[in-house]
């Protein structure tokens, strides 16, 4: 059994009520290892420039059939899950959905466009956006793999150098306790300053607080910013999680998210950098 399979089984045992959603997550993660998606990643000859994520402004040419296949798999599993909200997700399977526009909006994390698509389909907006958010994962993981050598070694921004997403959490690794932010979308990781808010750049330690939940233990804490009210979960580890495990680690630490929300802190919506990605055939 792989680490991802073990992680999914652990989550199902700890949160049996999540099983319908975890079935959708499992399908998306299994697809990240499909080599088919590697062929859709544009080649890069130039190194990363400034504070611009590698995906920003890129035009992606994809096989519509591959995207449609994954979209139908994810939405069919969600539709059959039995929850009232996910049960509304039948209409995205009827073939009228512009799948490439959906993928484009999902990559860019364009919440307004996704809400408009959901409204046009007459489905539950929250359930629709949750499933749609998983649709780009295989492509984004492929981008992270293909562009590994193009990442700037000096990247210290708060958002992902590949896809511009805000971090899912941070890892304090090894004896040196170097800090790395991790992306829940492409699975990437990048080094970060300590005592630094990734959302607003705050470095004044008087404006940064640490929250230690009762059940978190010494290896899991929350760092929050009093200026922008953003927070980051911090995990102390010997080594970083694999790209496919990042999403599961994020889900497994939902108790930390709830503790931060109770204190008035939140994660920002959307991406940390406007991607303006275009998707076509």
Coordinates of C-alpha atoms in Angstrom, one line a residue:
X1 CA 0.0 0.0 0.0
X2 CA 1.4 3.4 -1.0
X3 CA 1.7 6.4 1.4
X4 CA -1.2 8.1 -0.4
X5 CA -3.4 5.0 0.0
X6 CA -2.5 4.7 3.7
X7 CA -3.3 8.4 4.2
X8 CA -6.7 8.0 2.5
X9 CA -7.5 5.0 4.7
X10 CA -6.5 6.8 7.8
X11 CA -8.8 9.7 6.9
X12 CA -11.7 7.4 6.2
X13 CA -11.3 5.8 9.6
X14 CA -11.0 9.1 11.4
X15 CA -13.7 10.8 9.5
X16 CA -16.2 8.2 8.1
X17 CA -18.6 11.0 7.2
X18 CA -16.0 12.3 4.7
X19 CA -15.9 9.1 2.6
X20 CA -18.1 10.4 -0.3
X21 CA -15.7 13.4 -0.7
X22 CA -12.5 11.3 -0.2
X23 CA -13.6 9.1 -3.1
X24 CA -13.5 12.1 -5.4
X25 CA -10.1 13.2 -3.9
X26 CA -8.7 9.6 -4.4
X27 CA -9.7 9.7 -8.1
X28 CA -8.0 13.1 -8.6
X29 CA -4.8 12.0 -6.9
X30 CA -4.6 8.7 -8.7
X31 CA -4.7 10.7 -12.0
X32 CA -1.7 12.8 -11.0
X33 CA 0.5 9.8 -11.8
X34 CA -0.9 9.4 -15.3
X35 CA 1.9 10.2 -17.7
X36 CA -0.7 11.4 -20.3
X37 CA -0.7 14.8 -18.6
X38 CA 3.0 15.4 -19.1
X39 CA 2.5 15.8 -22.8
X40 CA 0.3 18.9 -22.3
X41 CA 2.9 20.9 -20.4
X42 CA 4.6 23.5 -22.5
X43 CA 8.4 23.4 -22.7
X44 CA 10.3 26.2 -21.0
X45 CA 13.7 27.4 -22.2
X46 CA 14.0 30.5 -20.0
X47 CA 14.5 30.7 -16.2
X48 CA 11.9 32.1 -13.9
X49 CA 11.7 35.9 -13.9
X50 CA 11.1 38.1 -10.8
X51 CA 7.9 37.3 -8.8
X52 CA 6.0 35.7 -11.7
X53 CA 4.8 32.1 -11.3
X54 CA 5.9 29.8 -14.1
X55 CA 2.2 29.2 -15.1
X56 CA 1.3 32.9 -15.4
X57 CA 0.3 34.0 -18.9
X58 CA 0.7 30.5 -20.4
X59 CA -1.5 29.2 -23.1
X60 CA -2.2 25.5 -22.6
X61 CA -3.1 23.2 -25.5
X62 CA -4.9 20.1 -24.3
X63 CA -6.7 17.1 -25.6
X64 CA -10.4 17.9 -24.8
X65 CA -11.1 14.2 -24.6
X66 CA -8.6 13.8 -21.7
X67 CA -10.1 16.7 -19.8
X68 CA -13.6 15.5 -20.4
X69 CA -12.7 12.0 -19.2
X70 CA -11.4 13.2 -15.9
X71 CA -14.2 15.7 -15.5
X72 CA -16.8 12.9 -15.9
X73 CA -15.0 10.6 -13.5
X74 CA -14.9 13.2 -10.8
X75 CA -18.4 14.5 -11.2
X76 CA -19.9 11.0 -11.6
X77 CA -18.3 9.9 -8.3
X78 CA -19.5 13.0 -6.6
X79 CA -23.0 12.7 -8.0
X80 CA -23.3 9.1 -6.8
X81 CA -21.9 9.9 -3.3
X82 CA -25.3 10.2 -1.7
X83 CA -24.9 13.7 -0.1
X84 CA -27.7 16.1 -1.1
X85 CA -25.3 18.8 -2.3
X86 CA -23.2 16.4 -4.5
X87 CA -26.3 14.7 -5.8
X88 CA -27.1 17.9 -7.7
X89 CA -24.0 17.5 -9.8
X90 CA -25.7 15.4 -12.6
X91 CA -26.0 18.2 -15.2
X92 CA -22.2 18.6 -15.6
X93 CA -22.3 15.1 -17.1
X94 CA -24.8 15.9 -19.9
X95 CA -22.1 17.1 -22.3
X96 CA -23.2 20.8 -22.6
X97 CA -20.5 22.0 -20.3
X98 CA -17.6 23.9 -21.9
X99 CA -15.0 21.7 -20.3
X100 CA -12.0 23.8 -21.3
X101 CA -13.5 27.0 -19.9
X102 CA -14.2 25.2 -16.7
X103 CA -10.6 24.0 -16.5
X104 CA -9.3 27.5 -17.3
X105 CA -11.4 29.0 -14.5
X106 CA -10.3 26.3 -12.1
X107 CA -6.6 26.8 -12.8
X108 CA -7.0 30.5 -12.2
X109 CA -9.2 29.9 -9.1
X110 CA -11.7 32.3 -10.6
X111 CA -14.5 32.0 -8.0
X112 CA -16.8 34.3 -9.8
X113 CA -16.6 32.5 -13.1
X114 CA -17.1 29.1 -11.3
X115 CA -20.2 30.5 -9.6
X116 CA -21.6 31.7 -12.9
X117 CA -21.0 28.2 -14.4
X118 CA -22.7 26.5 -11.5
X119 CA -25.7 28.9 -11.7
X120 CA -26.1 28.2 -15.4
X121 CA -26.1 24.5 -14.7
X122 CA -28.5 24.8 -11.8
X123 CA -26.2 22.8 -9.4
X124 CA -25.1 23.4 -5.8
X125 CA -22.4 26.1 -6.2
X126 CA -20.3 25.0 -3.2
X127 CA -20.2 21.3 -4.2
X128 CA -19.5 22.3 -7.8
X129 CA -16.6 24.5 -6.9
X130 CA -15.1 21.9 -4.6
X131 CA -15.1 19.2 -7.3
X132 CA -14.0 21.7 -10.0
X133 CA -11.0 22.6 -7.8
X134 CA -9.7 19.0 -8.2
X135 CA -9.9 19.0 -12.0
X136 CA -6.6 20.8 -12.7
X137 CA -4.5 18.7 -10.2
X138 CA -3.1 16.2 -12.7
X139 CA -2.0 18.9 -15.1
X140 CA -0.6 21.1 -12.3
X141 CA 1.4 18.2 -10.8
X142 CA 2.8 17.5 -14.3
X143 CA 3.8 21.2 -14.6
X144 CA 5.5 21.0 -11.2
X145 CA 7.5 18.0 -12.4
X146 CA 8.4 19.3 -15.8
X147 CA 9.4 22.8 -14.6
X148 CA 11.5 21.7 -11.6
X149 CA 14.7 23.0 -13.1
X150 CA 13.1 26.3 -14.1
X151 CA 12.1 27.3 -10.6
X152 CA 14.1 30.3 -9.2
X153 CA 16.4 29.1 -6.4
X154 CA 15.9 32.5 -4.7
X155 CA 12.1 32.3 -4.8
X156 CA 10.9 33.6 -1.4
X157 CA 7.3 34.8 -2.2
X158 CA 4.3 33.7 -0.2
X159 CA 2.6 32.0 -3.2
X160 CA 3.6 29.0 -5.2
X161 CA 6.4 29.5 -7.9
X162 CA 4.6 27.2 -10.2
X163 CA 0.9 27.8 -10.0
X164 CA 0.6 30.9 -7.9
X165 CA -1.5 29.3 -5.2
X166 CA -1.3 30.2 -1.5
X167 CA 0.3 27.6 0.7
X168 CA -1.6 24.7 2.2
X169 CA 0.8 24.6 5.1
X170 CA 4.5 25.0 6.0
X171 CA 7.1 22.3 6.9
X172 CA 9.9 22.8 9.4
X173 CA 12.3 20.2 8.1
X174 CA 15.3 18.4 9.6
X175 CA 17.7 19.3 12.4
X176 CA 18.2 22.7 10.7
X177 CA 14.5 23.4 10.9
X178 CA 14.4 25.0 7.5
X179 CA 11.0 26.3 6.6
X180 CA 9.3 25.2 3.3
X181 CA 5.8 26.3 2.1
X182 CA 3.8 23.6 0.3
X183 CA 1.2 23.9 -2.4
X184 CA -1.9 21.8 -2.2
X185 CA -2.6 22.1 -5.9
X186 CA 0.6 21.2 -7.8
X187 CA 2.3 19.6 -4.8
X188 CA 5.3 21.8 -5.0
X189 CA 7.4 23.3 -2.2
X190 CA 9.6 26.3 -1.8
X191 CA 11.8 27.7 1.0
X192 CA 10.5 30.5 3.1
X193 CA 11.7 32.9 5.7
X194 CA 10.7 32.2 9.3
X195 CA 8.7 34.9 11.1
X196 CA 7.1 35.9 7.8
X197 CA 3.4 36.2 6.7
X198 CA 3.1 34.7 3.2
X199 CA 0.0 36.8 2.5
X200 CA 1.0 40.3 3.4
X201 CA 4.8 40.0 3.9
X202 CA 4.7 41.0 7.5
X203 CA 8.0 40.3 9.3
X204 CA 7.5 42.3 12.6
X205 CA 7.4 39.6 15.3
X206 CA 5.1 41.8 17.3
X207 CA 2.4 41.3 14.6
X208 CA 2.9 37.6 14.3
X209 CA 1.4 35.1 16.8
X210 CA 1.7 31.4 17.4
X211 CA -1.4 29.3 18.3
X212 CA -0.8 25.9 19.9
X213 CA -4.1 23.8 19.9
X214 CA -4.5 21.4 22.8
X215 CA -4.6 18.4 20.4
X216 CA -1.9 19.7 18.0
X217 CA 1.2 18.7 20.1
X218 CA 4.6 20.2 19.7
X219 CA 4.9 19.2 16.1
X220 CA 1.8 21.1 14.8
X221 CA 1.2 24.8 15.4
X222 CA -0.5 27.7 13.7
X223 CA 1.3 30.9 12.8
X224 CA -1.1 33.9 12.3
X225 CA -0.7 37.5 11.3
X226 CA -2.5 40.2 13.3
X227 CA -2.3 42.7 10.4
X228 CA -4.0 40.7 7.6
X229 CA -5.6 38.0 9.8
X230 CA -4.2 35.2 7.7
X231 CA -2.7 32.0 9.1
X232 CA -0.5 29.1 8.2
X233 CA -0.3 25.6 9.7
X234 CA 3.2 24.6 10.6
X235 CA 4.4 20.9 10.8
X236 CA 7.7 19.8 12.1
X237 CA 9.1 16.9 10.0
X238 CA 12.3 15.2 9.3
X239 CA 11.6 15.4 5.5
X240 CA 8.9 16.9 3.3
X241 CA 5.8 15.1 2.2
X242 CA 5.5 13.8 -1.4
X243 CA 3.5 16.0 -3.8
X244 CA 0.5 13.7 -3.7
X245 CA 0.5 13.7 0.1
X246 CA 0.2 17.4 0.5
X247 CA -3.5 17.6 -0.1
X248 CA -4.0 14.7 2.3
X249 CA -1.9 16.3 5.0
X250 CA -3.9 19.5 4.6
X251 CA -7.2 17.5 5.1
X252 CA -5.8 15.5 8.0
X253 CA -5.1 18.8 9.9
X254 CA -8.5 20.3 9.6
X255 CA -8.6 20.6 13.4
X256 CA -6.0 23.3 13.1
X257 CA -8.0 25.1 10.5
X258 CA -11.0 25.1 12.8
X259 CA -8.9 26.4 15.7
X260 CA -7.6 29.3 13.6
X261 CA -11.1 30.1 12.4
X262 CA -12.4 30.2 16.0
X263 CA -9.7 32.9 16.7
X264 CA -10.8 35.0 13.7
X265 CA -8.1 34.0 11.3
X266 CA -8.6 32.8 7.7
X267 CA -6.9 31.7 4.5
X268 CA -7.2 34.1 1.5
X269 CA -9.4 33.1 -1.4
X270 CA -8.0 32.8 -5.0
X271 CA -4.4 32.8 -6.0
X272 CA -1.5 34.9 -4.7
X273 CA -0.8 36.0 -8.3
X274 CA -3.2 36.5 -11.2
X275 CA -2.4 33.8 -13.6
X276 CA -4.4 34.8 -16.7
X277 CA -3.9 31.3 -18.1
X278 CA -5.6 30.4 -21.4
X279 CA -6.7 26.9 -22.2
X280 CA -7.5 25.6 -25.7
X281 CA -7.4 22.5 -27.8

